[in-house]
CSV table of C-alpha atoms in Angstrom, one decimal:
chain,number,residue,atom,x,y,z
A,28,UNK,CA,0.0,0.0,0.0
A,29,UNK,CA,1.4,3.3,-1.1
A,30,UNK,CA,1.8,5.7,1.6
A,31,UNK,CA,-1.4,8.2,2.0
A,32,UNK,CA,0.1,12.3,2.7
A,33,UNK,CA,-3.0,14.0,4.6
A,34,UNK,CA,-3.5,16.0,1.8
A,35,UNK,CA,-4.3,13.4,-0.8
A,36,UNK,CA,-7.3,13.2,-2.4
A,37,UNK,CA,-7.3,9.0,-1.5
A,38,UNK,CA,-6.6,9.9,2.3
A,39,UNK,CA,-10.0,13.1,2.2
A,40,UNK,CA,-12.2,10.0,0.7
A,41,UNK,CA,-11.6,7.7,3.6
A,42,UNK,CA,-11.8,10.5,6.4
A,43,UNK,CA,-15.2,11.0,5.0
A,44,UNK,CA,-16.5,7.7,6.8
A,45,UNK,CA,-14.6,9.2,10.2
A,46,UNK,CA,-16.4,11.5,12.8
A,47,UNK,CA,-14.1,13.4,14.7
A,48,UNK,CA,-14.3,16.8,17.1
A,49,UNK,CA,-11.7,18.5,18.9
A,50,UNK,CA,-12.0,21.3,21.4
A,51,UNK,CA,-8.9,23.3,22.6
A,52,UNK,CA,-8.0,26.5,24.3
A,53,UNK,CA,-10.0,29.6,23.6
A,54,UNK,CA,-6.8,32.0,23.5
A,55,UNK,CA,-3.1,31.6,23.1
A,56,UNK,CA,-0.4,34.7,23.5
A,57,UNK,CA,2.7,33.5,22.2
A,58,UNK,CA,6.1,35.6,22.4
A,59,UNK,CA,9.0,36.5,23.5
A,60,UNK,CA,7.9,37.9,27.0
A,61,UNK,CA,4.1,38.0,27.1
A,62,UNK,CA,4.2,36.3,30.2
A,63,UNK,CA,4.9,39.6,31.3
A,64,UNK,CA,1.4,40.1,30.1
A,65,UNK,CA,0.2,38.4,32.6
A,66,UNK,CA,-2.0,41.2,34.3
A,67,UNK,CA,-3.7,42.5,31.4
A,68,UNK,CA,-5.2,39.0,30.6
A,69,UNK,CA,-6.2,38.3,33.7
A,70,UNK,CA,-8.6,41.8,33.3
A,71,UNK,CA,-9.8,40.4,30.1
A,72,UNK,CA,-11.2,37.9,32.2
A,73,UNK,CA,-12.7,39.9,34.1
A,74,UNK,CA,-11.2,38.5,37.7
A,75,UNK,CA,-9.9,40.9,40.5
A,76,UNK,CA,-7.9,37.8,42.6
A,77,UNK,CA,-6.2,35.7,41.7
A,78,UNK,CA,-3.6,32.6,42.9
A,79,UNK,CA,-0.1,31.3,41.1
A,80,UNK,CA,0.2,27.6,41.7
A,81,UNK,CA,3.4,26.5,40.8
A,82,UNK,CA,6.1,24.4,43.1
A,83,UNK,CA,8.7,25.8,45.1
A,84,UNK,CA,11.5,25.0,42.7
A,85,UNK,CA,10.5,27.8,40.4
A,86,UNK,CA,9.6,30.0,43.3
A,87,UNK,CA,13.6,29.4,44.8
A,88,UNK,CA,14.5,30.2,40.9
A,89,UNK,CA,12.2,33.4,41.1
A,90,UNK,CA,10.7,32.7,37.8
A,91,UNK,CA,7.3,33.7,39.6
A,92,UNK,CA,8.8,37.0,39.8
A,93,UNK,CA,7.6,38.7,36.7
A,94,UNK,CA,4.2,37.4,36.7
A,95,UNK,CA,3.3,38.4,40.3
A,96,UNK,CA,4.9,41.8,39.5
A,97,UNK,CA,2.3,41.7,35.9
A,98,UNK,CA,-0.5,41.2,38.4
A,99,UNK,CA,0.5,43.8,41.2
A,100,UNK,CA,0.6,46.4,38.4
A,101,UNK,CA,-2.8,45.3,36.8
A,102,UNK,CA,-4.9,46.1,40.8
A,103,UNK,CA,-5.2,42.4,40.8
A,104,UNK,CA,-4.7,41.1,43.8
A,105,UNK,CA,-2.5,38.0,43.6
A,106,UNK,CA,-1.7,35.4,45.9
A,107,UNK,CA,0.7,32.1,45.7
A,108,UNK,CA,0.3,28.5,46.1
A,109,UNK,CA,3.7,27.0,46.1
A,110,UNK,CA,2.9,23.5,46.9
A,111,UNK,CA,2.2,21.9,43.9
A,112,UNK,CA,3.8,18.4,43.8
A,113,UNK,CA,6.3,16.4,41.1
A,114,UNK,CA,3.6,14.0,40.6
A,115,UNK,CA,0.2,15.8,42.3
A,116,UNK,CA,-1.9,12.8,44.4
A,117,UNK,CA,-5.6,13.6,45.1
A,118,UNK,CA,-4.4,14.5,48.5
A,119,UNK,CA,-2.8,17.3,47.2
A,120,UNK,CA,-5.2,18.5,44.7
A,121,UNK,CA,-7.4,18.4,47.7
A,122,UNK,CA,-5.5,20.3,50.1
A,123,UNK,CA,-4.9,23.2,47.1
A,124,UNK,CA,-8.9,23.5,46.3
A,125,UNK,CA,-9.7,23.8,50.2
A,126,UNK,CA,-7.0,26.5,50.5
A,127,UNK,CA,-8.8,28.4,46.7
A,128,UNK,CA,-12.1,28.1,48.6
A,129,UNK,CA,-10.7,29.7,51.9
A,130,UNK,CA,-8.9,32.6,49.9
A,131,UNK,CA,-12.0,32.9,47.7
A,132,UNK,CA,-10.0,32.9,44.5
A,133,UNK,CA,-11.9,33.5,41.1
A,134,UNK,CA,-8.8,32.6,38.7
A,135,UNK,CA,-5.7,30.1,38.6
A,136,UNK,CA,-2.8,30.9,37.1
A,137,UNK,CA,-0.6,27.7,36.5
A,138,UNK,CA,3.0,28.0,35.9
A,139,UNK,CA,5.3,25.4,35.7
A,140,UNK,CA,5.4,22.1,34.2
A,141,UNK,CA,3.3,19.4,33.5
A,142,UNK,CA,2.8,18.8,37.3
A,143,UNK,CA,1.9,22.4,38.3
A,144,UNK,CA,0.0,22.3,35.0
A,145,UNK,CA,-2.3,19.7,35.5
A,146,UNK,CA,-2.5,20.2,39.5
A,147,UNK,CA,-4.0,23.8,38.3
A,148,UNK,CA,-6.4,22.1,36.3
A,149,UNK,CA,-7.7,19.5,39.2
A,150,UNK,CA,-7.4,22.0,41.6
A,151,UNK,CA,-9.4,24.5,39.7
A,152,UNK,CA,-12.2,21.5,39.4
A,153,UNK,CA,-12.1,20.6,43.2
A,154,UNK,CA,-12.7,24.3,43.5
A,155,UNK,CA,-15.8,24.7,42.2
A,156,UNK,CA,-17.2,20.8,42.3
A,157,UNK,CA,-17.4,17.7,45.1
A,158,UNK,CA,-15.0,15.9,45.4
A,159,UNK,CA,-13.5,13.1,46.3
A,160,UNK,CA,-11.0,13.5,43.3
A,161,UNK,CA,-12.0,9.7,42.3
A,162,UNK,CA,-15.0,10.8,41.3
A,163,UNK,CA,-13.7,12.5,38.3
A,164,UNK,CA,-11.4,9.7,37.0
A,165,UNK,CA,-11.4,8.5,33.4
A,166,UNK,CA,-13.7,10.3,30.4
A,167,UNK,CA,-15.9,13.1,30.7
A,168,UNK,CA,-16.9,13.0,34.0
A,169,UNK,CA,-16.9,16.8,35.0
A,170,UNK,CA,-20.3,18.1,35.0
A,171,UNK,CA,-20.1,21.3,34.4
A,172,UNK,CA,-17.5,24.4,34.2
A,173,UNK,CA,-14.1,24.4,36.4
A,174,UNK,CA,-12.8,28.0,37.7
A,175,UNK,CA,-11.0,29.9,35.1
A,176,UNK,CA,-7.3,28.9,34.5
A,177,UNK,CA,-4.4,30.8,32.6
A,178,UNK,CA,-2.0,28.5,31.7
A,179,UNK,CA,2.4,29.3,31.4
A,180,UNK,CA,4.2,26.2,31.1
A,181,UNK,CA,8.0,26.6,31.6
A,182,UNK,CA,8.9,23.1,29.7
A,183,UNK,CA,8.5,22.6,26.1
A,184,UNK,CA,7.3,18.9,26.4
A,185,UNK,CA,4.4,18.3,28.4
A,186,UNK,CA,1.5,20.1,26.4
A,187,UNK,CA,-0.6,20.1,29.0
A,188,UNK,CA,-1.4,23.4,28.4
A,189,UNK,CA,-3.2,22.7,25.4
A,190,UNK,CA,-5.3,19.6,26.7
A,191,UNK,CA,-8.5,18.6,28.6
A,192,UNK,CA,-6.6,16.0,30.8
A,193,UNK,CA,-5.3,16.1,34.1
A,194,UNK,CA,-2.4,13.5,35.4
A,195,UNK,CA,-2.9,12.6,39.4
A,196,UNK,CA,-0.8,9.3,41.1
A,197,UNK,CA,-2.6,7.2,43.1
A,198,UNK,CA,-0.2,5.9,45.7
A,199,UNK,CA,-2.2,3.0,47.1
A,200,UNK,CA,-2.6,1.4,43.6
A,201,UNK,CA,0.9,2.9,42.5
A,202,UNK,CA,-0.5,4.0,39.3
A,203,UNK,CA,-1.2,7.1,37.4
A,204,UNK,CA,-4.5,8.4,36.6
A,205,UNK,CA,-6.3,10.6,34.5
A,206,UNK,CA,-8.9,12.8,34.8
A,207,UNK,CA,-9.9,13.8,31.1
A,208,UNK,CA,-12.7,16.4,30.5
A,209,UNK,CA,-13.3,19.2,28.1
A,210,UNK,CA,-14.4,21.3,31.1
A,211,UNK,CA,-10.6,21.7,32.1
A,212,UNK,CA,-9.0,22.9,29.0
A,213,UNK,CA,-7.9,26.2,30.0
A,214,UNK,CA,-9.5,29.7,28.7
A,215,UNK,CA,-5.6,31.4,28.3
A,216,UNK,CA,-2.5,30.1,27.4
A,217,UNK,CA,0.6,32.3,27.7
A,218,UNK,CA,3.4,30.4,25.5
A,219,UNK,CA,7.0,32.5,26.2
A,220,UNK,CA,10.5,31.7,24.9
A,221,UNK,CA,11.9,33.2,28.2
A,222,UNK,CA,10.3,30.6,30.3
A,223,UNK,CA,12.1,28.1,29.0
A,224,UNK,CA,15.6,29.5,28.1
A,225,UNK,CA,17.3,28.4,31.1
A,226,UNK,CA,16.0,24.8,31.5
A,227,UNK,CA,18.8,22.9,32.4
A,228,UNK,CA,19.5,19.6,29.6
A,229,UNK,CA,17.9,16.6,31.6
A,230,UNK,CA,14.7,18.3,31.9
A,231,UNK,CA,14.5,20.0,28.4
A,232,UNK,CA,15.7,16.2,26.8
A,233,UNK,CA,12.7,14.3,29.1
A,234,UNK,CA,10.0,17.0,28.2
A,235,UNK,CA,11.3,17.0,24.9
A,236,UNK,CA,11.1,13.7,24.3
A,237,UNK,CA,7.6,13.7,26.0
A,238,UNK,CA,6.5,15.9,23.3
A,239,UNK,CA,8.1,13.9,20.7
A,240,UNK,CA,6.0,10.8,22.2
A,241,UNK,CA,3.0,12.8,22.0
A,242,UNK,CA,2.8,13.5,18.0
A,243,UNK,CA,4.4,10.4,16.9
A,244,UNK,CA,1.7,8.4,18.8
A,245,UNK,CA,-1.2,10.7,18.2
A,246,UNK,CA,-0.5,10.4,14.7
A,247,UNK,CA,0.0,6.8,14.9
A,248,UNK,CA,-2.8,6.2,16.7
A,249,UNK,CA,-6.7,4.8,16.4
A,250,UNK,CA,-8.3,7.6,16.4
A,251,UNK,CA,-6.1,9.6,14.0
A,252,UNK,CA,-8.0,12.1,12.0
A,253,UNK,CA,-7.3,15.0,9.2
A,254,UNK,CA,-8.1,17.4,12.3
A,255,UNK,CA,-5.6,15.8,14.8
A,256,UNK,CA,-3.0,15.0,12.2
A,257,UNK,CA,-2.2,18.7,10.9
A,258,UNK,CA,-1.4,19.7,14.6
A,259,UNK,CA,0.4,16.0,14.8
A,260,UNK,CA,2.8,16.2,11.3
A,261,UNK,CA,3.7,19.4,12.7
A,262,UNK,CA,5.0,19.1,16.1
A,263,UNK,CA,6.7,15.7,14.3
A,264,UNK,CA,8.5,18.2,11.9
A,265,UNK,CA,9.5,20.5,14.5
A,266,UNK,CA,10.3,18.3,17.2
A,267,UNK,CA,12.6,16.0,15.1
A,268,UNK,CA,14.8,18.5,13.5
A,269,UNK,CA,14.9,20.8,16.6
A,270,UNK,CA,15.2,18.7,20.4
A,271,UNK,CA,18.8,18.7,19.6
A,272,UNK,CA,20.4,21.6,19.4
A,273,UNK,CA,16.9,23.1,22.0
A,274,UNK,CA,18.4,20.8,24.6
A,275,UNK,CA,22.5,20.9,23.7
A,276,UNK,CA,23.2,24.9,23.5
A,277,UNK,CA,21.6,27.6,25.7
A,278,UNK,CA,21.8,29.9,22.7
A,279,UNK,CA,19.4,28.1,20.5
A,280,UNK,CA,16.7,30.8,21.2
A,281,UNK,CA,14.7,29.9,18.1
A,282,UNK,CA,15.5,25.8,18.4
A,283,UNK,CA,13.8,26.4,21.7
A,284,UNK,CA,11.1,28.2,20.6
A,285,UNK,CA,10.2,25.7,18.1
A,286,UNK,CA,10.1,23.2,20.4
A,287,UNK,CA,7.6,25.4,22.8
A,288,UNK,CA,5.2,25.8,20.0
A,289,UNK,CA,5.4,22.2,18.8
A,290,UNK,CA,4.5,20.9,22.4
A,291,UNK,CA,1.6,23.1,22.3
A,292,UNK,CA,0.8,21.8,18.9
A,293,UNK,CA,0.9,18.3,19.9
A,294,UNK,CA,-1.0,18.9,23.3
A,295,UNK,CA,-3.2,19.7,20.6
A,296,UNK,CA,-2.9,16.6,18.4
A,297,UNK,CA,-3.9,14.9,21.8
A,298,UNK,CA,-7.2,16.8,22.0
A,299,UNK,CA,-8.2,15.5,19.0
A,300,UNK,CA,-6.8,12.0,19.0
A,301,UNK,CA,-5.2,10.2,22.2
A,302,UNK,CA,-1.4,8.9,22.9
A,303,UNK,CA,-1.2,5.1,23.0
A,304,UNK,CA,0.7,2.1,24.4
A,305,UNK,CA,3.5,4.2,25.1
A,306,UNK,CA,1.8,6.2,27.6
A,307,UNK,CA,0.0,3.7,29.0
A,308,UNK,CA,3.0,1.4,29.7
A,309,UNK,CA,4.9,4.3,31.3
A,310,UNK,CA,1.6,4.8,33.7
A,311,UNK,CA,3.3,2.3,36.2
A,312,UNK,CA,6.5,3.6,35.6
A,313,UNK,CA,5.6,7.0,37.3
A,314,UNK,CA,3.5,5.2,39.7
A,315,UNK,CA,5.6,2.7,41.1
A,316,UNK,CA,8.8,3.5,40.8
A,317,UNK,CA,8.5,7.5,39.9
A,318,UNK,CA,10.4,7.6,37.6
A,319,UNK,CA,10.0,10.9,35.5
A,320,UNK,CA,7.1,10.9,33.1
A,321,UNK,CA,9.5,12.1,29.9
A,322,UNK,CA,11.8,9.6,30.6
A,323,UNK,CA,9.2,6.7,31.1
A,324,UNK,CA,7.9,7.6,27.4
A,325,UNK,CA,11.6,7.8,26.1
A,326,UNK,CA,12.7,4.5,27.8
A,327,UNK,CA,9.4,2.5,25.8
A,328,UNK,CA,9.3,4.9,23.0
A,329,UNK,CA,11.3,3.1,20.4
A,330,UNK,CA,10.6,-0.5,21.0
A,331,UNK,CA,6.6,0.1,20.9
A,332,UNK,CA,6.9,2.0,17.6
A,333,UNK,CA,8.5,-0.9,16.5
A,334,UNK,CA,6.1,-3.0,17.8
A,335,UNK,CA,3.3,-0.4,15.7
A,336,UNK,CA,5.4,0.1,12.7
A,337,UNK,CA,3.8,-3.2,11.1
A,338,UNK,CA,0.0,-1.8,11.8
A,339,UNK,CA,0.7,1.0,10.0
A,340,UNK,CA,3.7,1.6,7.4
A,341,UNK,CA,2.1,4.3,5.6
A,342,UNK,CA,1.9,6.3,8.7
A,343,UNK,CA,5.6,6.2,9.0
A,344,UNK,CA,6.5,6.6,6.0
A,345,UNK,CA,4.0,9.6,5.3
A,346,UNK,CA,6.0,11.0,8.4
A,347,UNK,CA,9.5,10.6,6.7
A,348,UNK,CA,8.0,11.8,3.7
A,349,UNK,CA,7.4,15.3,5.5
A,350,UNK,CA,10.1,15.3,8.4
A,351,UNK,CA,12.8,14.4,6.3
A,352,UNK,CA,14.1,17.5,4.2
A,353,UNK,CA,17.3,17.9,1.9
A,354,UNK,CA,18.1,14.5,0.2
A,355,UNK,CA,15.7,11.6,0.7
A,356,UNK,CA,17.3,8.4,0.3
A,357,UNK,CA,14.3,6.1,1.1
A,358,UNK,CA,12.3,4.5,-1.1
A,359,UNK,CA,10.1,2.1,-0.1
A,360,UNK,CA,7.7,1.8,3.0
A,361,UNK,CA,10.1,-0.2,4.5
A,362,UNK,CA,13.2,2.0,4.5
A,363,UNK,CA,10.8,5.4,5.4
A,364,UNK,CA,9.7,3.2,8.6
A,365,UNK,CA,13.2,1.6,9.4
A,366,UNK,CA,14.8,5.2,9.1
A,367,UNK,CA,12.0,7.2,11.2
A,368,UNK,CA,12.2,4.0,14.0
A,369,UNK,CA,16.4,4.7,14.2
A,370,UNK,CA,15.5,8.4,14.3
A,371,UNK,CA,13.7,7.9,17.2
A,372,UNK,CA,16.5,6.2,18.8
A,373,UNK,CA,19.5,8.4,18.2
A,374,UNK,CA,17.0,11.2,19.7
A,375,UNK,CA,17.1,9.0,22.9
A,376,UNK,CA,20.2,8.1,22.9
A,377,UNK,CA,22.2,11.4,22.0
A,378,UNK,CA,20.1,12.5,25.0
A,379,UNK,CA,21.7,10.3,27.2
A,380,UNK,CA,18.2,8.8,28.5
A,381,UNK,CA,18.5,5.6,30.1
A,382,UNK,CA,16.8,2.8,27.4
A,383,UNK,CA,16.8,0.2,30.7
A,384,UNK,CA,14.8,0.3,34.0
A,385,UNK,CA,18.1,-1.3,35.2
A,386,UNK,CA,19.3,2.2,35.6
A,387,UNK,CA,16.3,2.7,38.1
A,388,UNK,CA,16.7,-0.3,40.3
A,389,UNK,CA,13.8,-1.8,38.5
A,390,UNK,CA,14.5,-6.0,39.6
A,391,UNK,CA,13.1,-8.2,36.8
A,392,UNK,CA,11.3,-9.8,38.8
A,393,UNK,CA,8.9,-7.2,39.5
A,394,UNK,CA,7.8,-8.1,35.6
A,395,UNK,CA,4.9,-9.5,36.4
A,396,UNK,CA,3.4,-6.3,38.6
A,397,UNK,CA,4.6,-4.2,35.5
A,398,UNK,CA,2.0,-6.0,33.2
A,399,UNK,CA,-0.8,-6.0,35.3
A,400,UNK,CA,-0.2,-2.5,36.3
A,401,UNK,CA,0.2,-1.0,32.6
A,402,UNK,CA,-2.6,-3.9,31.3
A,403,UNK,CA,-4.9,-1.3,33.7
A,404,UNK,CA,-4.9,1.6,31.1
A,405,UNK,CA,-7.5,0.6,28.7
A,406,UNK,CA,-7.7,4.5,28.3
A,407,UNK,CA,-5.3,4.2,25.9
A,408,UNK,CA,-4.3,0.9,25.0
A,409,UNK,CA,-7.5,1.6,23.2
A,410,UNK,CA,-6.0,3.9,21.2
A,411,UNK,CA,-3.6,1.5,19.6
A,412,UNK,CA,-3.6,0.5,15.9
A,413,UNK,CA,-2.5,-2.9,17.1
A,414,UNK,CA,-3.9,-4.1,19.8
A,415,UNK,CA,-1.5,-4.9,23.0
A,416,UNK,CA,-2.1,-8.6,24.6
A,417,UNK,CA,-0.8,-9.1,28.0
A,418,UNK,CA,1.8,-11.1,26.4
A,419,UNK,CA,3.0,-8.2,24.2
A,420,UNK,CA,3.0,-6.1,27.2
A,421,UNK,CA,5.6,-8.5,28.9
A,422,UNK,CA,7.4,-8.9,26.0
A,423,UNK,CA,7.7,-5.0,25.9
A,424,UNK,CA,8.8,-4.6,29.8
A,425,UNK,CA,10.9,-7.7,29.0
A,426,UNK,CA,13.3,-5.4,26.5
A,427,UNK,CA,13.8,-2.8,28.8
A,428,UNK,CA,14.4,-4.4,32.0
């Protein structure tokens, strides 16, 4: 089968048959120092208080700085939450909508990274609904609308910022969670360069790669569509011929840029399709062991595209058809999907991302526990285009342990 570009006339016929919808943020501000901004957004709002959540990293860093100073000068008056958590439990969501309610806040302001991101979004749906947070797990469960949220993420990977979904751990089943609803996609994102100029290289490479995760396996995935795969091809383009030098030189202003808008473009993609097996094998990863969510996707990345790549050729080749520029030496389906899969592995690899749970203390023998654990997230191990057995799972924990 010849490979099918999203613009062909072939590839419009058979989306014809598809019904898809996507619903994403209402505005984005995107340059070099609109977070700066900040203030004058939060008026369009209409709001008068407001609270930063963010973690105490950034607050030690001062990158709050600005943005409190934005508000201060706007007459709003801003207060800040500095307790958001590396991987945000229901506890803590808890704790942060109690504390809203008490200070009577009307708007969230989430800066950070994917954690502070999606602990603004639960927080700013405890904050206005019942809880427990269980309640809310899994698809379209939020009844009605969350508090207003402004979103600044200080990472290009996560894209959190773009979707409806929310990321919580669940200690006592040492698993990871979500909480997906159109109600939580945010009414502002802020996307600045400056946020993410100084990220050091281990956390730029893991959200990187997270983002990279993200359009390969939307675009790969069950519930591709025309809509999802524009925002998919992109990121793909921009991700691949840009982590690099984003992540190896602090002076690759525009590398980094690229990469800030391409996670935003495939938070996107995810809004209108859904990551697969790669996610939801990395669920337990966080869980259990928590080990970081960028680097759970980068350790199982490769060897479950590899495991895909024979559901769906055209896919990858269509992707080397429009990631690859200069010379194109590959011809057939086959080379297009060997060359994208080896892409994908000198990425990790150059990024000196451990490929084996070894580096993690992970014992073999806790195999078993990973398959049940990551067989739990039908969410999207739906979203495959092959579908994963238990026995494919073990066979996929098998090559990394």
């Amino acid at each position: 089968m010849e490979s099918l570009p999203p613009g062909s006339l072939q590839y419009q016929e058979e989306s014809k048959t598809m019904f898809s919808s996507f619903q994403t943020v209402e505005r984005v501000v995107y340059g070099r120092g609109v977070a700066a901004k900040l203030g004058d957004e939060v008026l369009r709002l209409g709001c008068r208080t407001v609270a930063v959540i963010t973690d105490k990293g950034l607050v030690v860093a001062g990158i709050h700085t600005p943005l409190m100073a934005s508000l201060k000068g706007a007459g709003v008056e801003a207060l800040l939450y500095d307790q958001a958590e590396l991987d945000p439990t229901p506890a803590s969501i808890e704790k942060a909508a109690a504390w809203v309610r008490q200070n009577k806040v009307e708007l969230l302001v989430g800066l950070g990274g994917g954690s502070a991101l999606d602990s603004t979004k639960a927080t700013a749906l405890l904050a206005v609904h019942e809880g427990p947070m269980s309640r809310y797990f899994g698809l379209h469960k939020v009844p009605s609308a969350c508090m207003p949220t402004i979103l600044i993420p200080t990472t290009a990977g996560t894209g959190s910022e773009a979707t409806p979904n929310a990321i919580v751990a669940v200690p006592e089943q040492e698993l990871k969670v979500g909480i997906v609803s159109d109600a939580m996609i945010a009414d502002n994102v802020l996307l600045d360069p400056l946020m993410i100029k100084n990220l050091p290289r281990k956390i730029a490479a893991a959200t990187g790669v997270d983002a990279l995760a993200h359009a390969i396996e939307c675009y790969t995935s069950n519930k591709a569509n025309p809509i999802s795969d524009t925002f998919a091809l992109e990121a793909l383009d921009m991700i691949l011929n840009n982590i690099l030098p984003a992540c190896d030189s602090a002076d690759a202003v525009s590398q980094k840029s690229a990469m800030q808008l391409a996670s935003f473009y495939a938070g996107v993609a995810i809004t209108a399709s859904g990551t697969t097996a790669v996610h939801a094998l990395s669920y337990p990863l966080g869980g259990k062991y928590h080990i970081a969510h960028g680097v759970s996707n980068a350790i199982l990345l490769a060897p479950v595209m590899r495991f895909n790549a024979p559901a769906c050729p055209e896919r990858f080749a269509a992707a080397y058809d429009r990631c690859v520029h200069g010379e194109k030496t590959c011809v057939t389906q086959e080379e297009k999907t060997e060359f994208m899969l080896r892409w994908l592995e000198k990425i990790v690899r150059h990024l000196e991302i451990p490929t084996s749970l070894s580096a993690f203390g992970v014992p073999a023998s806790d195999l078993e526990t990973l398959v049940a654990a990551g067989m739990q997230v039908t969410r999207l191990l739906n979203n495959n285009l092959r579908p994963v057995t238990a026995d494919d799972a073990r066979a996929l924990y098998r090559r990394i342990l």
